[in-house]
Short mmCIF file of C-alpha atoms and ligand atoms in Angstrom, two decimals:
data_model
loop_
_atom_site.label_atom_id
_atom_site.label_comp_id
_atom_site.label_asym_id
_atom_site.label_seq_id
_atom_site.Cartn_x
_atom_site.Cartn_y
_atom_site.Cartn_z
CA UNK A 1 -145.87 -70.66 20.25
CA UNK A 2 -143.80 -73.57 21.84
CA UNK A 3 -145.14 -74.87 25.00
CA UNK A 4 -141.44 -75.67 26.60
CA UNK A 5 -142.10 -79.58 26.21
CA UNK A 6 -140.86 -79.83 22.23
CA UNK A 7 -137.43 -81.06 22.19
CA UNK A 8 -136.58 -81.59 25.65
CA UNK A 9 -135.01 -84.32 27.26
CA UNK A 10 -137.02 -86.33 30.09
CA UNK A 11 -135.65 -88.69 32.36
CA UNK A 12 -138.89 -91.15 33.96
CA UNK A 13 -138.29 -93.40 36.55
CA UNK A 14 -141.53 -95.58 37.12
CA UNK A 15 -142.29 -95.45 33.36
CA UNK A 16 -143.37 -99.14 33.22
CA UNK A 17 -147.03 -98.42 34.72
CA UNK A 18 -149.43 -95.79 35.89
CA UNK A 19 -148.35 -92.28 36.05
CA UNK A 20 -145.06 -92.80 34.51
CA UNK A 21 -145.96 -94.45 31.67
CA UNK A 22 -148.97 -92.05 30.63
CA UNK A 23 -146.57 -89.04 31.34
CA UNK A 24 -144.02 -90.95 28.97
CA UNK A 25 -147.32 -91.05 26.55
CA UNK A 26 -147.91 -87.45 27.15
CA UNK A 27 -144.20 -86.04 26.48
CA UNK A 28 -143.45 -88.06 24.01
CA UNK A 29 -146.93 -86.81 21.96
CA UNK A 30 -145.74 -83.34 22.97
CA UNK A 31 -142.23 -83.45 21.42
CA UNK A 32 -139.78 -84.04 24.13
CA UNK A 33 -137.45 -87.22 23.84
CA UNK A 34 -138.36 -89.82 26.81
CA UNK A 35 -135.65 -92.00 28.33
CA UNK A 36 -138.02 -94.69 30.32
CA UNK A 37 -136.95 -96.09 34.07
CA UNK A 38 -138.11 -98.91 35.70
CA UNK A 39 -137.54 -102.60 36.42
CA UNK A 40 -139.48 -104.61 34.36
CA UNK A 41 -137.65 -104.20 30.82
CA UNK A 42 -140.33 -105.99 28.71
CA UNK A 43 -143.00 -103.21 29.54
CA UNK A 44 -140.79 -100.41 28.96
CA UNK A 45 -139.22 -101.62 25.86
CA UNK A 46 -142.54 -102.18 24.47
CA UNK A 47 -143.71 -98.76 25.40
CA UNK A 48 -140.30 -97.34 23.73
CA UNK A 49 -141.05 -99.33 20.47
CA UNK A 50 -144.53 -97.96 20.31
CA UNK A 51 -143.33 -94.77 20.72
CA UNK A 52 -141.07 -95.30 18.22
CA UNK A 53 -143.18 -96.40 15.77
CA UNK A 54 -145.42 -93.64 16.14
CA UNK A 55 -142.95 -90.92 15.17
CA UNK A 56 -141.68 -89.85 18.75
CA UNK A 57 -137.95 -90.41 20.62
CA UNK A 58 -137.83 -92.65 23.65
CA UNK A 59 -135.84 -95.32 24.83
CA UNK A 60 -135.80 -98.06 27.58
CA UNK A 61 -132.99 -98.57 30.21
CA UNK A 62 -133.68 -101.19 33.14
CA UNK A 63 -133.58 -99.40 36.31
CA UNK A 64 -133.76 -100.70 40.03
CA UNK A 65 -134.53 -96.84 41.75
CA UNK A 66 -132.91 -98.59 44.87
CA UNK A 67 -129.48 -98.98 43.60
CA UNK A 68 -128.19 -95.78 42.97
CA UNK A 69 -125.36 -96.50 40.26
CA UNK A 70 -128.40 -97.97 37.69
CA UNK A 71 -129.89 -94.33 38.47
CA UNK A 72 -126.87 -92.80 37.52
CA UNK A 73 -126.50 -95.10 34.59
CA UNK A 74 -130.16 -93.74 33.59
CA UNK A 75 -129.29 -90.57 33.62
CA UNK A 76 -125.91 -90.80 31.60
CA UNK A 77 -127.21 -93.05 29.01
CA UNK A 78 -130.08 -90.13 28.57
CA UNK A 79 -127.24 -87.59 28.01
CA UNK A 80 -125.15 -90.06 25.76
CA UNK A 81 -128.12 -90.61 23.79
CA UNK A 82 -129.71 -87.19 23.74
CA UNK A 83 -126.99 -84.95 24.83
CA UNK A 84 -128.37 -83.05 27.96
CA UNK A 85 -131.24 -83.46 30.44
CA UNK A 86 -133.95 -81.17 30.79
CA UNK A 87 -136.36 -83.02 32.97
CA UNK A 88 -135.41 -85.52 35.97
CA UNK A 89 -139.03 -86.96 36.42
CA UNK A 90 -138.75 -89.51 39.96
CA UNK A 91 -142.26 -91.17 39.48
CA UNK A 92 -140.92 -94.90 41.13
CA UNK A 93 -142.97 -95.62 43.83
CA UNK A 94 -144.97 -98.38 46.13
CA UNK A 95 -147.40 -98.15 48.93
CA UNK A 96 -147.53 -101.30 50.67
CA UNK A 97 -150.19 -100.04 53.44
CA UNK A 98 -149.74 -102.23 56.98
CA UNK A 99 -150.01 -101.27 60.65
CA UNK A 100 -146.64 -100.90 62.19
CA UNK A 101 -147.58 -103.56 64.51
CA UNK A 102 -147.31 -105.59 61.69
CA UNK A 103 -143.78 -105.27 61.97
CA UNK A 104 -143.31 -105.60 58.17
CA UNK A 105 -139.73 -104.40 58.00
CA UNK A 106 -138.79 -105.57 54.52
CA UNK A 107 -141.98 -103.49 53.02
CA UNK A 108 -140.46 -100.31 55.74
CA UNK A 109 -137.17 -100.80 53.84
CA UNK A 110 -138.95 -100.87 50.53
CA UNK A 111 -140.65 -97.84 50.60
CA UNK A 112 -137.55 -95.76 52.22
CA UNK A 113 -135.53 -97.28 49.45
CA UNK A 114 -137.53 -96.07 46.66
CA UNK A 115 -139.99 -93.60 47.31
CA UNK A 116 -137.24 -91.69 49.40
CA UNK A 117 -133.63 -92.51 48.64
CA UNK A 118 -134.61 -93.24 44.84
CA UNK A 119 -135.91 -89.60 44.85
CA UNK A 120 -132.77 -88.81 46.00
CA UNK A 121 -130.49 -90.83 43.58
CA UNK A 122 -132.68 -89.36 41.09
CA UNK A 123 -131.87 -85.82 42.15
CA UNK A 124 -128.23 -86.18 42.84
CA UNK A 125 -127.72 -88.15 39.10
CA UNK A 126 -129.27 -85.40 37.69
CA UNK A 127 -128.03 -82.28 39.37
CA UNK A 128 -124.92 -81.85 37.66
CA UNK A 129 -125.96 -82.34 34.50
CA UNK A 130 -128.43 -79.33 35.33
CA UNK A 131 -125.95 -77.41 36.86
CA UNK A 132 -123.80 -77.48 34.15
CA UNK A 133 -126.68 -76.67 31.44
CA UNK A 134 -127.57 -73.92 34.16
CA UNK A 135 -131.20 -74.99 33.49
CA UNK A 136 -133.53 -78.26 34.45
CA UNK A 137 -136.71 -79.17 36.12
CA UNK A 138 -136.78 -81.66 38.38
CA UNK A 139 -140.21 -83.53 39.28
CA UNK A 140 -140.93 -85.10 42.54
CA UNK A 141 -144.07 -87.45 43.64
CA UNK A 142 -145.20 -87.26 46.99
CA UNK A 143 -148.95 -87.92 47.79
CA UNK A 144 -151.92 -86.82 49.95
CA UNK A 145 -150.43 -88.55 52.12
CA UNK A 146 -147.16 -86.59 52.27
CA UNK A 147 -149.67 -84.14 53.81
CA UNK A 148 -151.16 -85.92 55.74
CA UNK A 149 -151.58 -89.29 57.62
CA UNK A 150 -153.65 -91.81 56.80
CA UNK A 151 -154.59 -95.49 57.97
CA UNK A 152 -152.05 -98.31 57.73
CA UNK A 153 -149.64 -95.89 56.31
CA UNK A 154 -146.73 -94.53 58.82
CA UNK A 155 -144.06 -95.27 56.63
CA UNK A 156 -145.73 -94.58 53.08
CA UNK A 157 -146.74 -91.52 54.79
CA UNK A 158 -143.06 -90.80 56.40
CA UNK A 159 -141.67 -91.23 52.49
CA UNK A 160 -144.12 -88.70 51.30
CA UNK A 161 -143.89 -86.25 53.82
CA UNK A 162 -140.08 -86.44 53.19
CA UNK A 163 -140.42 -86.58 49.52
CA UNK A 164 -142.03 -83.13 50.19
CA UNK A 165 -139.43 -82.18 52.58
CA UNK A 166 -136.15 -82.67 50.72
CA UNK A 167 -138.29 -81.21 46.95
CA UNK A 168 -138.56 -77.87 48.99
CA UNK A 169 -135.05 -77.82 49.93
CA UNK A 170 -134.22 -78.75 46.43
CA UNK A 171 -136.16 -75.84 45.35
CA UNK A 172 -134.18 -73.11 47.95
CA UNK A 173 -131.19 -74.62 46.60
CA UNK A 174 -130.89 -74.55 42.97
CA UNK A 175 -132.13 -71.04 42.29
CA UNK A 176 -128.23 -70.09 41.33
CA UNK A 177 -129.11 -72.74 38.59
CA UNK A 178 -131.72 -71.90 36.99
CA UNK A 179 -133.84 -75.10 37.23
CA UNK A 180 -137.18 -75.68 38.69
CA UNK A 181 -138.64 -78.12 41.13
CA UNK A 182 -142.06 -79.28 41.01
CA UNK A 183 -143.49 -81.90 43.70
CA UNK A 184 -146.71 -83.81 42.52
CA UNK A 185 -149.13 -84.47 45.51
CA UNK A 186 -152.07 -87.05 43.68
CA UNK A 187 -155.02 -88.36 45.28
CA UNK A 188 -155.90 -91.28 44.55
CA UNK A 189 -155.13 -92.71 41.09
CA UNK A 190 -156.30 -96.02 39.10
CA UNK A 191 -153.03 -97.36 38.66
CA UNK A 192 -151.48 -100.53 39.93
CA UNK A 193 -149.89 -99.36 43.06
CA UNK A 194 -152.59 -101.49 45.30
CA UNK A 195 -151.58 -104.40 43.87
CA UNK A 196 -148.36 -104.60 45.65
CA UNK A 197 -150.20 -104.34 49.41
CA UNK A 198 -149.31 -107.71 50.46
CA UNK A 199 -151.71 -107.49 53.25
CA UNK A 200 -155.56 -109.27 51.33
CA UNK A 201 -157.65 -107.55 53.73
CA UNK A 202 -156.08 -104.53 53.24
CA UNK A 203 -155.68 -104.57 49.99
CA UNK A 204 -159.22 -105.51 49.00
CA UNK A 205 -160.45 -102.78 51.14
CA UNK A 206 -158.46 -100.10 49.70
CA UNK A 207 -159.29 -101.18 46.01
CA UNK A 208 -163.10 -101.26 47.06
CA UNK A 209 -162.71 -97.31 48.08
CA UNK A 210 -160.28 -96.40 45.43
CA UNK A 211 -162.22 -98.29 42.67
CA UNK A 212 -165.45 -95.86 43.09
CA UNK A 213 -163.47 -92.84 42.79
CA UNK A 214 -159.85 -93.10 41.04
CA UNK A 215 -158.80 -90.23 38.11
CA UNK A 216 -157.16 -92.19 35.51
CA UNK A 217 -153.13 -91.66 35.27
CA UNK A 218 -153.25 -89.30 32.32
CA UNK A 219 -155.01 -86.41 35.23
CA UNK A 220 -151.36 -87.22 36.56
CA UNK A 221 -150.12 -86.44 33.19
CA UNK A 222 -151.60 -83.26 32.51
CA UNK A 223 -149.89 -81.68 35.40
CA UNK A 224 -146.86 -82.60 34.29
CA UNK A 225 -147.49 -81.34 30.98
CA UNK A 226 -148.81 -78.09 32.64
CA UNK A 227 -145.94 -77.45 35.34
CA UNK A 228 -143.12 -78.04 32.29
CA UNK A 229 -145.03 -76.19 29.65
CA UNK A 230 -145.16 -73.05 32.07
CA UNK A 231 -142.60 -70.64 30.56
CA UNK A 232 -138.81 -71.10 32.44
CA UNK A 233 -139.31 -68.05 34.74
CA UNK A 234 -142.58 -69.67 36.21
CA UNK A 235 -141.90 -72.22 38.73
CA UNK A 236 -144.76 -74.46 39.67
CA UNK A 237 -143.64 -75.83 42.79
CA UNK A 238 -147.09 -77.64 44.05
CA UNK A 239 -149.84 -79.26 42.67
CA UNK A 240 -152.16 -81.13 45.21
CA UNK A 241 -154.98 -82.96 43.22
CA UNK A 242 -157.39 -85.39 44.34
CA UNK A 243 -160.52 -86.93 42.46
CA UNK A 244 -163.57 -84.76 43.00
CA UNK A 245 -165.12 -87.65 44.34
CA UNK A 246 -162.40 -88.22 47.24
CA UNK A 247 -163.40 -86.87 50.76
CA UNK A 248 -160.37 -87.08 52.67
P1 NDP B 1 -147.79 -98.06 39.75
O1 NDP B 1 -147.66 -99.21 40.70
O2 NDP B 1 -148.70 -98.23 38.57
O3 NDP B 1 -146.35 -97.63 39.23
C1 NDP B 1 -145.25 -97.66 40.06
C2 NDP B 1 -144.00 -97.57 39.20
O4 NDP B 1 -142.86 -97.54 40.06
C3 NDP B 1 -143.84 -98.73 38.25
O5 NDP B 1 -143.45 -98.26 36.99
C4 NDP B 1 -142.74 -99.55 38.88
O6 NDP B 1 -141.95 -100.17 37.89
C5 NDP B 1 -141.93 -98.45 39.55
N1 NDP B 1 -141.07 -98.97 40.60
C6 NDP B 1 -141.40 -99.55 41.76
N2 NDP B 1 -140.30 -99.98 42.42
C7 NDP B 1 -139.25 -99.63 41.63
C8 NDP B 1 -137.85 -99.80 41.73
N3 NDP B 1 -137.28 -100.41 42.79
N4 NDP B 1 -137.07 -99.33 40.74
C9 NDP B 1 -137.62 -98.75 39.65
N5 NDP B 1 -138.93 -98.56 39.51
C10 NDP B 1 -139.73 -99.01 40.48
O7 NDP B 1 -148.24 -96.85 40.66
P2 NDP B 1 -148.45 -95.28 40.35
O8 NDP B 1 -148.25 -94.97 38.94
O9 NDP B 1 -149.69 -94.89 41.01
O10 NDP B 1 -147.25 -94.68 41.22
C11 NDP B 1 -146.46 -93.61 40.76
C12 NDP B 1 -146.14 -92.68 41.92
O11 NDP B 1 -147.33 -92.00 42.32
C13 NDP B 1 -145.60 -93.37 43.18
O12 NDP B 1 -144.54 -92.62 43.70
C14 NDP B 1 -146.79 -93.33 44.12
O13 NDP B 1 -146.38 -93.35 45.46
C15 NDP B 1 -147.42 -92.02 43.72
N6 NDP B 1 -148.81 -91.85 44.10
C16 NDP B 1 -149.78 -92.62 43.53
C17 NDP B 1 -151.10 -92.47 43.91
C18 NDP B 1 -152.19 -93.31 43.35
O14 NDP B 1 -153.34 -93.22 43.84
N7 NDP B 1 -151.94 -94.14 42.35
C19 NDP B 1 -151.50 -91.46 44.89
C20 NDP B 1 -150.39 -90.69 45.43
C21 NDP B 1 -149.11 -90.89 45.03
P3 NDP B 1 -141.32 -101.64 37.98
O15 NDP B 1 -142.15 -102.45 38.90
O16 NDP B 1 -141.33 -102.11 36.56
O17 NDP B 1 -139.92 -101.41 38.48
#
């Protein structure tokens, strides 16, 4: 029996580290042909090659989430290279955890750039591709803490929240189309998105607490794997996961 991942076409934005990269790992093992997003090129063209090498399809493309026309180029080289799109996975993210009163407006712009409006590029470079195939499944990552708030973490928290927001919209809107929506609430996750809180005190103390009881990025993975390999007229829309471990 196929399990709905052999032989599609996925689309991963944030495929250099983390989640994205072990879902690459985990559709690429499972048949589907990975096109890999993110800005450091080195790390996703060696992930590609090793991919490669082992017997699966993937290739690299250099994409900045925040500038919408290298999303769009994503996409299209994904459909000149594999001829369609099947799953639009927008994994990008950062979490640069600060009190307002910190008044860190660069890191505010950061994370409404590309937790939020590169969800959004991601979506709309997609979408017509989809609508055209009349079938897709687009993934979206928002967070525990797009449910809700926690400390330091307004704005991460107003991105997730929103991230949550416009997926469910998303999801009322493409029914005509056929394709699903699936929005990806983690807990917390041993990855490196601590290691761009630019705030030491912070940071350390975050790491201490999310040392003792991170999942590795592979639990991320596996609910990709499950929501896509669902036959097409089952339409995951939620999965909230947290370590066991993690009380709040
Ligand atoms: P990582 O820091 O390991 O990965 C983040 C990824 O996002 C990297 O591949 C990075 O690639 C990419 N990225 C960041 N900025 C941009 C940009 N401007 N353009 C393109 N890619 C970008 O963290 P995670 O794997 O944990 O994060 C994945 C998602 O999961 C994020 O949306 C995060 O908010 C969410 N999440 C994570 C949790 C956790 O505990 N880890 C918990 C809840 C949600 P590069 O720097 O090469 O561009």
């Amino acid at each position: 029996m196929s399990d709905n991942i052999q032989g599609k076409v996925a689309v991963i934005t944030g495929a250099s580290s983390g989640c994205g990269e072990a879902t690459a790992r985990l559709l690429a093992e499972r048949g589907a042909s990975v096109v890999l997003g993110a800005r450091r090129l080195e790390r996703i063209e060696a992930l590609a090659a090793e991919l490669t090498e082992a017997g699966f399809q993937a290739k690299a493309v250099q994409t900045d989430v925040a500038d919408r026309a290298q999303v769009q180029n994503l996409v299209d080289v994904a459909v000149e290279t594999f001829g369609r799109v099947d799953a639009m996975l927008n994994i990008a993210g950062l979490m640069p955890l600060a009190p307002l009163e910190d008044l860190k407006f660069d890191e505010w712009e950061q994370m409404i750039d590309v937790n939020l409006k590169g969800t959004l590029y991601g979506i709309g470079a997609a979408l017509p591709h989809m609508k055209a195939q009349k079938s897709g499944h687009i993934f979206n990552v928002s967070s525990v803490y797009g449910h809700k708030l926690g400390p330091d973490a307004s704005v991460y928290c107003a991105t997730k929240f929103g991230v949550r927001a416009l997926s469910e919209g998303l999801r009322q809107e493409v029914k005509p189309y056929n394709i699903r929506t699936t929005v990806l609430s983690p807990g917390a996750v041993a990855t490196e998105l601590l290691d761009h809180i630019s705030d030491q005190t912070i940071r350390e103390q975050t790491q201490d607490f999310v040392s003792q009881i991170a999942i590795p990025p592979e639990s991320f993975a596996r609910m990709v794997g499950f929501a896509m390999s669902e036959p097409d007229d089952v339409d995951v829309n939620e999965i909230l996961f947290r370590p066991t471990a993690q009380p709040i």
